[in-house]
Amino acid sequence: MTRIIDVALFCFFLFSLEAMSQPFPNLTDCNKGPGSYQSNRNIVLSTLRNRSSLGSYYSNATAGLSPNTVYGMFLCIGNISKTSCSNCVHSSTLGIAKYCYSHDSSFMFSDECMVRYSDVSFFSLVEDAPTSSSYSQNDSLSHPQFFNKTLPGKIDKLVLRASSSLSSPVPYFVEDQEHVTQLEGSYDLKAMAQCSPDLDPSNCTVCLGLVVEKFSECCSQSRWARIHFPKCLLSYNISALQPNLTSLGVTKGDDISGRTFIAIMIGLLMVL
């Protein structure tokens, strides 16, 4: 694995103050460096903005000659509109330019897109940092043993589908919704997976495998969760368990008949 960017807490703190109200926590990761290639950085960010306005969900760009070369890319979540993607890339590139002006590398996650640039090429690499995670902490599963029968299998299938969907309208993006009925009850399970198109299929699988490991560490008992790595993401959302009355061995009709029978017996006893 290749870790290109070290965390710069000062820049991350500044952006986090502004982003606290966002539904999905923003993460900005900057690495301080010389400002000699800032003009190339601005060219890359401008290029990414322009390409997102053309309806792309992913693009990369390079500007300048060594040692002042700048590499950049953006990746939008595959289930948002093209307009939302463009708006996210636009605001993220402006945010990077504002908060990481003198840094030679920057990484920004938001709820709808990821934007980054660096003085070192990261294209086609699987990276395990930095990461951004969002999950329910005060809304844990009331019946985790029931949900866990279905969730691991669903995630495994999404990983396989994502790695084989490079030619899809939104490359490497898959989502699925399933209504699960079990003896104990039923629930809806929504999940999605996505890889950056600069990865090959095998590395897409590797990247999503790292996210699955992260799920087990942070949020195996959470009703919903999203984890975003630099080159891939996974998310799921589980509705509340709806109890199945037949699991008690009594249907609603049987229950009504039973109540009626008891009422009749009580009436007869009172007459006697």
PDB file of C-alpha atoms in Angstrom:
ATOM      1  CA  MET A   1       0.000   0.000   0.000  1.00  0.00           C
ATOM      2  CA  THR A   2       1.185   3.511  -0.669  1.00  0.00           C
ATOM      3  CA  ARG A   3       0.587   6.359   1.744  1.00  0.00           C
ATOM      4  CA  ILE A   4       1.253   9.619  -0.072  1.00  0.00           C
ATOM      5  CA  ILE A   5      -0.214  12.154   2.309  1.00  0.00           C
ATOM      6  CA  ASP A   6       0.571  12.764   5.976  1.00  0.00           C
ATOM      7  CA  VAL A   7      -2.067  14.412   8.131  1.00  0.00           C
ATOM      8  CA  ALA A   8      -1.612  18.133   8.720  1.00  0.00           C
ATOM      9  CA  LEU A   9      -3.861  18.873  11.679  1.00  0.00           C
ATOM     10  CA  PHE A  10      -3.813  22.640  11.288  1.00  0.00           C
ATOM     11  CA  CYS A  11      -5.388  22.645   7.852  1.00  0.00           C
ATOM     12  CA  PHE A  12      -7.822  19.877   8.771  1.00  0.00           C
ATOM     13  CA  PHE A  13      -8.995  21.791  11.835  1.00  0.00           C
ATOM     14  CA  LEU A  14      -9.689  24.976   9.904  1.00  0.00           C
ATOM     15  CA  PHE A  15     -11.895  23.287   7.348  1.00  0.00           C
ATOM     16  CA  SER A  16     -13.678  21.124   9.894  1.00  0.00           C
ATOM     17  CA  LEU A  17     -14.993  24.174  11.720  1.00  0.00           C
ATOM     18  CA  GLU A  18     -16.847  25.255   8.598  1.00  0.00           C
ATOM     19  CA  ALA A  19     -17.985  21.743   7.712  1.00  0.00           C
ATOM     20  CA  MET A  20     -19.463  20.694  11.073  1.00  0.00           C
ATOM     21  CA  SER A  21     -23.017  21.236   9.828  1.00  0.00           C
ATOM     22  CA  GLN A  22     -22.610  18.904   6.837  1.00  0.00           C
ATOM     23  CA  PRO A  23     -24.528  15.580   6.948  1.00  0.00           C
ATOM     24  CA  PHE A  24     -21.416  13.597   6.036  1.00  0.00           C
ATOM     25  CA  PRO A  25     -18.241  14.802   7.797  1.00  0.00           C
ATOM     26  CA  ASN A  26     -15.789  16.564   5.521  1.00  0.00           C
ATOM     27  CA  LEU A  27     -12.156  15.613   5.781  1.00  0.00           C
ATOM     28  CA  THR A  28      -9.387  17.798   4.453  1.00  0.00           C
ATOM     29  CA  ASP A  29      -5.867  16.389   4.637  1.00  0.00           C
ATOM     30  CA  CYS A  30      -3.025  18.693   3.664  1.00  0.00           C
ATOM     31  CA  ASN A  31       0.717  18.236   3.547  1.00  0.00           C
ATOM     32  CA  LYS A  32       2.772  21.415   3.838  1.00  0.00           C
ATOM     33  CA  GLY A  33       5.311  22.027   1.105  1.00  0.00           C
ATOM     34  CA  PRO A  34       6.877  24.707  -1.068  1.00  0.00           C
ATOM     35  CA  GLY A  35       4.608  27.042  -3.035  1.00  0.00           C
ATOM     36  CA  SER A  36       6.648  27.082  -6.249  1.00  0.00           C
ATOM     37  CA  TYR A  37       4.132  25.045  -8.166  1.00  0.00           C
ATOM     38  CA  GLN A  38       0.965  26.844  -7.062  1.00  0.00           C
ATOM     39  CA  SER A  39       0.175  27.988 -10.587  1.00  0.00           C
ATOM     40  CA  ASN A  40       0.197  24.367 -11.798  1.00  0.00           C
ATOM     41  CA  ARG A  41      -1.999  23.437  -8.848  1.00  0.00           C
ATOM     42  CA  ASN A  42      -4.499  26.131  -9.857  1.00  0.00           C
ATOM     43  CA  ILE A  43      -4.514  24.838 -13.442  1.00  0.00           C
ATOM     44  CA  VAL A  44      -5.307  21.313 -12.211  1.00  0.00           C
ATOM     45  CA  LEU A  45      -8.130  22.481  -9.930  1.00  0.00           C
ATOM     46  CA  SER A  46      -9.607  24.607 -12.694  1.00  0.00           C
ATOM     47  CA  THR A  47      -9.419  21.687 -15.122  1.00  0.00           C
ATOM     48  CA  LEU A  48     -11.235  19.429 -12.659  1.00  0.00           C
ATOM     49  CA  ARG A  49     -13.995  22.008 -12.199  1.00  0.00           C
ATOM     50  CA  ASN A  50     -14.458  22.332 -15.949  1.00  0.00           C
ATOM     51  CA  ARG A  51     -14.609  18.583 -16.518  1.00  0.00           C
ATOM     52  CA  SER A  52     -17.143  18.064 -13.745  1.00  0.00           C
ATOM     53  CA  SER A  53     -19.390  20.657 -15.399  1.00  0.00           C
ATOM     54  CA  LEU A  54     -19.417  18.435 -18.518  1.00  0.00           C
ATOM     55  CA  GLY A  55     -21.149  15.634 -16.621  1.00  0.00           C
ATOM     56  CA  SER A  56     -18.227  13.427 -15.617  1.00  0.00           C
ATOM     57  CA  TYR A  57     -18.268  11.537 -12.326  1.00  0.00           C
ATOM     58  CA  TYR A  58     -14.510  11.034 -12.427  1.00  0.00           C
ATOM     59  CA  SER A  59     -11.567  12.769 -13.994  1.00  0.00           C
ATOM     60  CA  ASN A  60      -7.858  13.266 -13.401  1.00  0.00           C
ATOM     61  CA  ALA A  61      -5.509  15.988 -14.559  1.00  0.00           C
ATOM     62  CA  THR A  62      -1.782  16.735 -14.624  1.00  0.00           C
ATOM     63  CA  ALA A  63       0.012  20.043 -15.089  1.00  0.00           C
ATOM     64  CA  GLY A  64       3.640  21.187 -15.116  1.00  0.00           C
ATOM     65  CA  LEU A  65       7.044  19.576 -15.456  1.00  0.00           C
ATOM     66  CA  SER A  66       9.114  17.935 -12.723  1.00  0.00           C
ATOM     67  CA  PRO A  67       9.792  18.954 -10.008  1.00  0.00           C
ATOM     68  CA  ASN A  68       6.715  21.194 -10.135  1.00  0.00           C
ATOM     69  CA  THR A  69       4.255  18.652 -11.565  1.00  0.00           C
ATOM     70  CA  VAL A  70       0.802  18.569  -9.981  1.00  0.00           C
ATOM     71  CA  TYR A  71      -1.498  15.539 -10.153  1.00  0.00           C
ATOM     72  CA  GLY A  72      -5.202  15.876  -9.387  1.00  0.00           C
ATOM     73  CA  MET A  73      -8.482  13.988  -9.557  1.00  0.00           C
ATOM     74  CA  PHE A  74     -12.104  14.009  -8.448  1.00  0.00           C
ATOM     75  CA  LEU A  75     -14.588  11.196  -7.869  1.00  0.00           C
ATOM     76  CA  CYS A  76     -18.323  11.725  -7.299  1.00  0.00           C
ATOM     77  CA  ILE A  77     -20.678   9.261  -5.637  1.00  0.00           C
ATOM     78  CA  GLY A  78     -22.409   7.356  -8.410  1.00  0.00           C
ATOM     79  CA  ASN A  79     -26.003   7.877  -7.275  1.00  0.00           C
ATOM     80  CA  ILE A  80     -26.069  11.682  -7.250  1.00  0.00           C
ATOM     81  CA  SER A  81     -27.076  13.862 -10.188  1.00  0.00           C
ATOM     82  CA  LYS A  82     -24.517  15.313 -12.591  1.00  0.00           C
ATOM     83  CA  THR A  83     -25.436  18.771 -11.359  1.00  0.00           C
ATOM     84  CA  SER A  84     -24.819  17.766  -7.741  1.00  0.00           C
ATOM     85  CA  CYS A  85     -21.497  16.238  -8.755  1.00  0.00           C
ATOM     86  CA  SER A  86     -20.416  19.426 -10.510  1.00  0.00           C
ATOM     87  CA  ASN A  87     -21.501  21.569  -7.555  1.00  0.00           C
ATOM     88  CA  CYS A  88     -19.588  19.359  -5.126  1.00  0.00           C
ATOM     89  CA  VAL A  89     -16.389  19.412  -7.188  1.00  0.00           C
ATOM     90  CA  HIS A  90     -16.682  23.156  -7.653  1.00  0.00           C
ATOM     91  CA  SER A  91     -17.044  23.891  -3.924  1.00  0.00           C
ATOM     92  CA  SER A  92     -14.383  21.332  -2.953  1.00  0.00           C
ATOM     93  CA  THR A  93     -11.745  22.691  -5.327  1.00  0.00           C
ATOM     94  CA  LEU A  94     -12.419  26.197  -4.063  1.00  0.00           C
ATOM     95  CA  GLY A  95     -12.187  24.933  -0.490  1.00  0.00           C
ATOM     96  CA  ILE A  96      -8.839  23.289  -1.145  1.00  0.00           C
ATOM     97  CA  ALA A  97      -7.535  26.447  -2.808  1.00  0.00           C
ATOM     98  CA  LYS A  98      -8.616  28.498   0.208  1.00  0.00           C
ATOM     99  CA  TYR A  99      -7.531  26.288   3.106  1.00  0.00           C
ATOM    100  CA  CYS A 100      -4.492  24.556   1.612  1.00  0.00           C
ATOM    101  CA  TYR A 101      -3.084  27.359  -0.511  1.00  0.00           C
ATOM    102  CA  SER A 102       0.568  26.793   0.456  1.00  0.00           C
ATOM    103  CA  HIS A 103       0.470  22.994   0.614  1.00  0.00           C
ATOM    104  CA  ASP A 104       1.909  20.635  -1.968  1.00  0.00           C
ATOM    105  CA  SER A 105      -0.806  18.018  -1.467  1.00  0.00           C
ATOM    106  CA  SER A 106      -4.390  18.034  -0.297  1.00  0.00           C
ATOM    107  CA  PHE A 107      -7.240  15.578   0.091  1.00  0.00           C
ATOM    108  CA  MET A 108     -10.882  16.479   0.654  1.00  0.00           C
ATOM    109  CA  PHE A 109     -13.803  14.114   1.319  1.00  0.00           C
ATOM    110  CA  SER A 110     -17.393  15.330   1.454  1.00  0.00           C
ATOM    111  CA  ASP A 111     -20.777  13.630   1.435  1.00  0.00           C
ATOM    112  CA  GLU A 112     -20.968  13.611  -2.385  1.00  0.00           C
ATOM    113  CA  CYS A 113     -17.450  13.740  -3.807  1.00  0.00           C
ATOM    114  CA  MET A 114     -13.724  13.500  -3.252  1.00  0.00           C
ATOM    115  CA  VAL A 115     -11.127  15.945  -4.645  1.00  0.00           C
ATOM    116  CA  ARG A 116      -7.377  15.777  -4.273  1.00  0.00           C
ATOM    117  CA  TYR A 117      -4.070  16.937  -5.685  1.00  0.00           C
ATOM    118  CA  SER A 118      -0.433  16.073  -4.987  1.00  0.00           C
ATOM    119  CA  ASP A 119       3.112  16.565  -6.173  1.00  0.00           C
ATOM    120  CA  VAL A 120       3.445  12.761  -6.352  1.00  0.00           C
ATOM    121  CA  SER A 121       1.440  10.645  -8.786  1.00  0.00           C
ATOM    122  CA  PHE A 122      -1.232   8.524  -7.069  1.00  0.00           C
ATOM    123  CA  PHE A 123      -2.939   7.252 -10.218  1.00  0.00           C
ATOM    124  CA  SER A 124      -3.672   3.483 -10.285  1.00  0.00           C
ATOM    125  CA  LEU A 125      -2.539   3.043  -6.663  1.00  0.00           C
ATOM    126  CA  VAL A 126      -4.526   1.411  -3.858  1.00  0.00           C
ATOM    127  CA  GLU A 127      -4.246   3.575  -0.752  1.00  0.00           C
ATOM    128  CA  ASP A 128      -5.410   2.875   2.786  1.00  0.00           C
ATOM    129  CA  ALA A 129      -5.155   6.440   4.119  1.00  0.00           C
ATOM    130  CA  PRO A 130      -6.522   8.929   4.750  1.00  0.00           C
ATOM    131  CA  THR A 131     -10.056   7.631   5.328  1.00  0.00           C
ATOM    132  CA  SER A 132     -13.390   9.176   6.214  1.00  0.00           C
ATOM    133  CA  SER A 133     -16.115   7.284   8.071  1.00  0.00           C
ATOM    134  CA  SER A 134     -19.664   8.131   9.046  1.00  0.00           C
ATOM    135  CA  TYR A 135     -21.963   5.768  10.958  1.00  0.00           C
ATOM    136  CA  SER A 136     -24.774   5.686  13.512  1.00  0.00           C
ATOM    137  CA  GLN A 137     -23.414   5.673  17.042  1.00  0.00           C
ATOM    138  CA  ASN A 138     -26.677   6.060  18.973  1.00  0.00           C
ATOM    139  CA  ASP A 139     -28.860   3.926  16.722  1.00  0.00           C
ATOM    140  CA  SER A 140     -27.481   0.435  17.060  1.00  0.00           C
ATOM    141  CA  LEU A 141     -29.192  -2.655  15.752  1.00  0.00           C
ATOM    142  CA  SER A 142     -31.770  -4.019  18.188  1.00  0.00           C
ATOM    143  CA  HIS A 143     -31.456  -7.486  16.662  1.00  0.00           C
ATOM    144  CA  PRO A 144     -27.908  -7.620  15.242  1.00  0.00           C
ATOM    145  CA  GLN A 145     -27.912 -11.395  14.934  1.00  0.00           C
ATOM    146  CA  PHE A 146     -30.780 -11.181  12.440  1.00  0.00           C
ATOM    147  CA  PHE A 147     -29.256  -8.431  10.297  1.00  0.00           C
ATOM    148  CA  ASN A 148     -25.844 -10.073  10.312  1.00  0.00           C
ATOM    149  CA  LYS A 149     -27.296 -13.066   8.498  1.00  0.00           C
ATOM    150  CA  THR A 150     -27.762 -10.909   5.407  1.00  0.00           C
ATOM    151  CA  LEU A 151     -25.362  -7.931   5.520  1.00  0.00           C
ATOM    152  CA  PRO A 152     -22.016  -9.759   5.019  1.00  0.00           C
ATOM    153  CA  GLY A 153     -23.342 -11.627   2.002  1.00  0.00           C
ATOM    154  CA  LYS A 154     -24.785  -8.447   0.514  1.00  0.00           C
ATOM    155  CA  ILE A 155     -21.451  -6.621   0.868  1.00  0.00           C
ATOM    156  CA  ASP A 156     -19.506  -9.521  -0.648  1.00  0.00           C
ATOM    157  CA  LYS A 157     -21.802  -9.548  -3.699  1.00  0.00           C
ATOM    158  CA  LEU A 158     -21.454  -5.771  -4.138  1.00  0.00           C
ATOM    159  CA  VAL A 159     -17.656  -6.025  -4.058  1.00  0.00           C
ATOM    160  CA  LEU A 160     -17.710  -8.636  -6.825  1.00  0.00           C
ATOM    161  CA  ARG A 161     -20.178  -6.641  -8.921  1.00  0.00           C
ATOM    162  CA  ALA A 162     -18.273  -3.360  -8.502  1.00  0.00           C
ATOM    163  CA  SER A 163     -14.954  -4.814  -9.637  1.00  0.00           C
ATOM    164  CA  SER A 164     -16.567  -6.163 -12.829  1.00  0.00           C
ATOM    165  CA  SER A 165     -18.520  -3.042 -13.792  1.00  0.00           C
ATOM    166  CA  LEU A 166     -15.827  -0.786 -15.242  1.00  0.00           C
ATOM    167  CA  SER A 167     -17.874  -0.329 -18.432  1.00  0.00           C
ATOM    168  CA  SER A 168     -21.041   0.771 -16.559  1.00  0.00           C
ATOM    169  CA  PRO A 169     -22.445   4.306 -17.120  1.00  0.00           C
ATOM    170  CA  VAL A 170     -20.785   5.252 -13.823  1.00  0.00           C
ATOM    171  CA  PRO A 171     -17.692   3.002 -13.807  1.00  0.00           C
ATOM    172  CA  TYR A 172     -17.194   0.701 -10.817  1.00  0.00           C
ATOM    173  CA  PHE A 173     -20.399   1.884  -9.130  1.00  0.00           C
ATOM    174  CA  VAL A 174     -23.118  -0.526  -8.001  1.00  0.00           C
ATOM    175  CA  GLU A 175     -26.000  -0.273  -5.552  1.00  0.00           C
ATOM    176  CA  ASP A 176     -28.742  -2.602  -4.462  1.00  0.00           C
ATOM    177  CA  GLN A 177     -31.846  -2.671  -2.289  1.00  0.00           C
ATOM    178  CA  GLU A 178     -33.357  -5.799  -0.815  1.00  0.00           C
ATOM    179  CA  HIS A 179     -36.389  -6.507   1.332  1.00  0.00           C
ATOM    180  CA  VAL A 180     -35.319  -9.264   3.685  1.00  0.00           C
ATOM    181  CA  THR A 181     -37.890 -11.520   5.331  1.00  0.00           C
ATOM    182  CA  GLN A 182     -36.837 -13.931   8.044  1.00  0.00           C
ATOM    183  CA  LEU A 183     -38.618 -15.869  10.779  1.00  0.00           C
ATOM    184  CA  GLU A 184     -38.034 -13.058  13.261  1.00  0.00           C
ATOM    185  CA  GLY A 185     -39.273 -10.275  10.987  1.00  0.00           C
ATOM    186  CA  SER A 186     -38.421  -8.205   7.910  1.00  0.00           C
ATOM    187  CA  TYR A 187     -36.320  -5.141   7.042  1.00  0.00           C
ATOM    188  CA  ASP A 188     -34.998  -3.207   4.055  1.00  0.00           C
ATOM    189  CA  LEU A 189     -31.272  -3.289   3.308  1.00  0.00           C
ATOM    190  CA  LYS A 190     -29.712  -0.712   0.975  1.00  0.00           C
ATOM    191  CA  ALA A 191     -26.032  -0.806   0.064  1.00  0.00           C
ATOM    192  CA  MET A 192     -23.620   0.593  -2.512  1.00  0.00           C
ATOM    193  CA  ALA A 193     -19.983   0.202  -3.509  1.00  0.00           C
ATOM    194  CA  GLN A 194     -17.706   2.236  -5.757  1.00  0.00           C
ATOM    195  CA  CYS A 195     -14.096   2.321  -6.947  1.00  0.00           C
ATOM    196  CA  SER A 196     -12.100   4.985  -8.717  1.00  0.00           C
ATOM    197  CA  PRO A 197     -11.840   4.190 -12.462  1.00  0.00           C
ATOM    198  CA  ASP A 198      -8.048   4.559 -12.430  1.00  0.00           C
ATOM    199  CA  LEU A 199      -7.853   1.194 -10.612  1.00  0.00           C
ATOM    200  CA  ASP A 200      -7.851  -2.108 -12.469  1.00  0.00           C
ATOM    201  CA  PRO A 201     -10.499  -4.687 -11.463  1.00  0.00           C
ATOM    202  CA  SER A 202      -8.192  -6.632  -9.158  1.00  0.00           C
ATOM    203  CA  ASN A 203      -7.122  -3.491  -7.289  1.00  0.00           C
ATOM    204  CA  CYS A 204     -10.755  -2.417  -7.020  1.00  0.00           C
ATOM    205  CA  THR A 205     -11.404  -5.688  -5.189  1.00  0.00           C
ATOM    206  CA  VAL A 206      -8.372  -5.138  -2.959  1.00  0.00           C
ATOM    207  CA  CYS A 207      -9.464  -1.592  -2.109  1.00  0.00           C
ATOM    208  CA  LEU A 208     -13.022  -2.606  -1.225  1.00  0.00           C
ATOM    209  CA  GLY A 209     -11.629  -5.474   0.837  1.00  0.00           C
ATOM    210  CA  LEU A 210      -9.798  -2.908   2.973  1.00  0.00           C
ATOM    211  CA  VAL A 211     -13.069  -1.050   3.496  1.00  0.00           C
ATOM    212  CA  VAL A 212     -14.817  -4.259   4.574  1.00  0.00           C
ATOM    213  CA  GLU A 213     -12.118  -4.749   7.203  1.00  0.00           C
ATOM    214  CA  LYS A 214     -12.724  -1.196   8.401  1.00  0.00           C
ATOM    215  CA  PHE A 215     -16.454  -1.910   8.731  1.00  0.00           C
ATOM    216  CA  SER A 216     -15.749  -4.736  11.156  1.00  0.00           C
ATOM    217  CA  GLU A 217     -13.612  -2.415  13.292  1.00  0.00           C
ATOM    218  CA  CYS A 218     -15.939   0.573  13.565  1.00  0.00           C
ATOM    219  CA  CYS A 219     -19.536  -0.155  12.799  1.00  0.00           C
ATOM    220  CA  SER A 220     -20.587  -3.791  12.703  1.00  0.00           C
ATOM    221  CA  GLN A 221     -23.494  -2.980  15.033  1.00  0.00           C
ATOM    222  CA  SER A 222     -24.526   0.296  13.350  1.00  0.00           C
ATOM    223  CA  ARG A 223     -27.801   0.616  11.471  1.00  0.00           C
ATOM    224  CA  TRP A 224     -26.104   2.672   8.717  1.00  0.00           C
ATOM    225  CA  ALA A 225     -22.514   3.416   7.791  1.00  0.00           C
ATOM    226  CA  ARG A 226     -20.314   4.835   5.048  1.00  0.00           C
ATOM    227  CA  ILE A 227     -16.553   4.477   4.771  1.00  0.00           C
ATOM    228  CA  HIS A 228     -14.590   6.324   2.097  1.00  0.00           C
ATOM    229  CA  PHE A 229     -11.018   5.386   1.207  1.00  0.00           C
ATOM    230  CA  PRO A 230      -9.002   7.438  -1.313  1.00  0.00           C
ATOM    231  CA  LYS A 231      -9.926   5.064  -4.160  1.00  0.00           C
ATOM    232  CA  CYS A 232     -13.121   3.298  -3.048  1.00  0.00           C
ATOM    233  CA  LEU A 233     -16.138   3.435  -0.746  1.00  0.00           C
ATOM    234  CA  LEU A 234     -18.862   1.269   0.735  1.00  0.00           C
ATOM    235  CA  SER A 235     -22.102   2.190   2.475  1.00  0.00           C
ATOM    236  CA  TYR A 236     -25.219   0.504   3.767  1.00  0.00           C
ATOM    237  CA  ASN A 237     -28.474   1.446   5.480  1.00  0.00           C
ATOM    238  CA  ILE A 238     -30.716  -0.975   7.373  1.00  0.00           C
ATOM    239  CA  SER A 239     -34.311  -0.141   8.282  1.00  0.00           C
ATOM    240  CA  ALA A 240     -35.786  -1.095  11.639  1.00  0.00           C
ATOM    241  CA  LEU A 241     -36.823  -4.702  12.077  1.00  0.00           C
ATOM    242  CA  GLN A 242     -40.562  -5.179  11.543  1.00  0.00           C
ATOM    243  CA  PRO A 243     -41.671  -8.085  13.781  1.00  0.00           C
ATOM    244  CA  ASN A 244     -43.337 -11.009  12.071  1.00  0.00           C
ATOM    245  CA  LEU A 245     -46.465 -12.039  14.025  1.00  0.00           C
ATOM    246  CA  THR A 246     -46.410 -15.463  12.450  1.00  0.00           C
ATOM    247  CA  SER A 247     -43.036 -16.087  14.121  1.00  0.00           C
ATOM    248  CA  LEU A 248     -44.982 -16.403  17.383  1.00  0.00           C
ATOM    249  CA  GLY A 249     -47.043 -19.191  15.873  1.00  0.00           C
ATOM    250  CA  VAL A 250     -50.192 -17.014  15.805  1.00  0.00           C
ATOM    251  CA  THR A 251     -51.567 -15.124  12.851  1.00  0.00           C
ATOM    252  CA  LYS A 252     -53.606 -11.983  13.186  1.00  0.00           C
ATOM    253  CA  GLY A 253     -56.770 -13.888  12.244  1.00  0.00           C
ATOM    254  CA  ASP A 254     -56.038 -16.567  14.810  1.00  0.00           C
ATOM    255  CA  ASP A 255     -55.555 -13.906  17.438  1.00  0.00           C
ATOM    256  CA  ILE A 256     -58.944 -12.350  16.707  1.00  0.00           C
ATOM    257  CA  SER A 257     -60.633 -15.760  16.781  1.00  0.00           C
ATOM    258  CA  GLY A 258     -58.951 -16.562  20.061  1.00  0.00           C
ATOM    259  CA  ARG A 259     -60.115 -13.323  21.643  1.00  0.00           C
ATOM    260  CA  THR A 260     -63.660 -13.947  20.410  1.00  0.00           C
ATOM    261  CA  PHE A 261     -63.666 -17.477  21.821  1.00  0.00           C
ATOM    262  CA  ILE A 262     -62.471 -16.254  25.226  1.00  0.00           C
ATOM    263  CA  ALA A 263     -65.145 -13.556  25.282  1.00  0.00           C
ATOM    264  CA  ILE A 264     -67.871 -16.120  24.540  1.00  0.00           C
ATOM    265  CA  MET A 265     -66.638 -18.419  27.314  1.00  0.00           C
ATOM    266  CA  ILE A 266     -66.645 -15.560  29.836  1.00  0.00           C
ATOM    267  CA  GLY A 267     -70.211 -14.642  28.782  1.00  0.00           C
ATOM    268  CA  LEU A 268     -71.434 -18.211  29.272  1.00  0.00           C
ATOM    269  CA  LEU A 269     -69.838 -18.434  32.711  1.00  0.00           C
ATOM    270  CA  MET A 270     -71.517 -15.214  33.779  1.00  0.00           C
ATOM    271  CA  VAL A 271     -74.916 -16.536  32.632  1.00  0.00           C
ATOM    272  CA  LEU A 272     -74.416 -19.782  34.514  1.00  0.00           C
TER     273      LEU A 272
END
